[in-house]
Coordinates of C-alpha atoms in Angstrom, one line a residue:
X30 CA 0.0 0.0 0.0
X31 CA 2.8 2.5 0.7
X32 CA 4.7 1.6 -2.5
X33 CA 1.3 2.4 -4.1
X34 CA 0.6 6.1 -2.4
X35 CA 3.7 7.0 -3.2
X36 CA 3.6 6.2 -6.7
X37 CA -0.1 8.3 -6.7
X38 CA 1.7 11.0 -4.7
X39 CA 4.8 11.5 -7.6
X40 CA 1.8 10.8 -10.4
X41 CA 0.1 14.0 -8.7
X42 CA 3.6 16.1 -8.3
X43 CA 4.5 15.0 -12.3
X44 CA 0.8 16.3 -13.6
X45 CA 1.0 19.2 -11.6
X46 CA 4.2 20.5 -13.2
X47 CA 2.9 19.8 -16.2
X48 CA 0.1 21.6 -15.5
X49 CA 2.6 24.6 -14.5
X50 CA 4.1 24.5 -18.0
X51 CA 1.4 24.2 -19.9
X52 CA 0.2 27.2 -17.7
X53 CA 3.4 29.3 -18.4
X54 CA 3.6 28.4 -21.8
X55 CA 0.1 29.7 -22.6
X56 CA 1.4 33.0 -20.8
X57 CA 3.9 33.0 -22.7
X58 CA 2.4 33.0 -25.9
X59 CA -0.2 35.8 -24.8
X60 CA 2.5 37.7 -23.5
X61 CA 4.4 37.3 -26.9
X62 CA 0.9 38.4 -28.6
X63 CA 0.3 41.2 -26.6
X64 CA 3.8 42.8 -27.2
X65 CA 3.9 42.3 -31.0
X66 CA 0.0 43.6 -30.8
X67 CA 1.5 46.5 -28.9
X68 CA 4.3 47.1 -31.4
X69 CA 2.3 46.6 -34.6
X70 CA -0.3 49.5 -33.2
X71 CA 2.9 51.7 -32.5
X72 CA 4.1 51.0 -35.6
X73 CA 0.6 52.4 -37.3
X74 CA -0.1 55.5 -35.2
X75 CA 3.9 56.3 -35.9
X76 CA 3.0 56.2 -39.5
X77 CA -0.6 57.9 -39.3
X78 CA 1.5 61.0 -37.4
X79 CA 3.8 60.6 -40.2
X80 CA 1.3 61.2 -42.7
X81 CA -0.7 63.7 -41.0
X82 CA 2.6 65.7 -41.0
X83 CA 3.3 65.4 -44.5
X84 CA -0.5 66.7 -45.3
X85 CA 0.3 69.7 -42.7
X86 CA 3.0 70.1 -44.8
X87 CA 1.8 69.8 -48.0
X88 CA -1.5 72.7 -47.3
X89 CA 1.1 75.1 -45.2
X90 CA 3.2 74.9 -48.5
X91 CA 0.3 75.2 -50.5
X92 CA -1.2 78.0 -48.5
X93 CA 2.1 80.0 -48.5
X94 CA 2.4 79.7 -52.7
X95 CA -1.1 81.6 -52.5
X96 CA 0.3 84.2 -50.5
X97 CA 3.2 84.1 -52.4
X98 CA 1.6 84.5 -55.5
X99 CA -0.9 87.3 -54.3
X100 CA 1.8 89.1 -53.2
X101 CA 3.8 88.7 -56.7
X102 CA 0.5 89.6 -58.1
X103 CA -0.3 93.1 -56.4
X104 CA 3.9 93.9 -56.4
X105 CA 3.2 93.3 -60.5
X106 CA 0.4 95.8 -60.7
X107 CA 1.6 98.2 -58.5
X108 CA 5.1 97.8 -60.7
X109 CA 2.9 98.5 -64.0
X110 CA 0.9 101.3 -62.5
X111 CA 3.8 103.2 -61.6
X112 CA 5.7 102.2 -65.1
X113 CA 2.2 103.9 -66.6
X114 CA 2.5 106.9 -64.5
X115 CA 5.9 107.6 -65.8
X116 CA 4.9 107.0 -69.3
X117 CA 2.0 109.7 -68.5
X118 CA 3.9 111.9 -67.2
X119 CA 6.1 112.2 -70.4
X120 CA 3.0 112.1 -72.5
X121 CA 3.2 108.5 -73.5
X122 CA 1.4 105.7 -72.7
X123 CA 1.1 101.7 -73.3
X124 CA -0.9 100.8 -76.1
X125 CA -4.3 99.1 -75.5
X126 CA -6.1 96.6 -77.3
X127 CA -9.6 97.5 -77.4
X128 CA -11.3 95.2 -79.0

């Protein structure tokens, strides 16, 4: 009988550390999941800043050329206003098409 309860006993120990591993394993692998789950969603809000950026980018560069090109604009006119008023002034001016 003892040679028995003592072969139950180490039976008992032997599926309880397999038990333990199986448990440990299985934490394991979550564990690996849930870091490479954590990366990979890193990963994409790295890359949605990224491109977020670029479009900030992209409409401050397209907003300035607007300026830019008001600016050029008006600088022009006032440029060919004041070329005019010199022409005027010696009697002469641009010739129009009026058609």
């Amino acid at each position: 009988a003892g040679k028995v309860a003592r072969r139950v006993e180490e039976d008992n120990i032997r599926a309880s550390y397999v038990e333990d591993a199986k448990q440990y394993a299985t934490t394991a692998m979550r564990t690996a999941w849930y870091e490479a789950d954590m990366k990979r969603r890193q990963e994409r809000i790295h890359r949605l800043e990224q491109l977020q950026h670029k479009e900030e980018l992209l409409q401050a560069n397209r907003e300035l050329t607007l300026v830019r090109r008001a600016r050029l604009k008006e600088f022009l006119e006032e440029e060919a206003r004041s070329f005019e008023k010199q022409l005027n002034d010696k009697g002469l001016a641009f010739v129009k098409d009026r058609s």
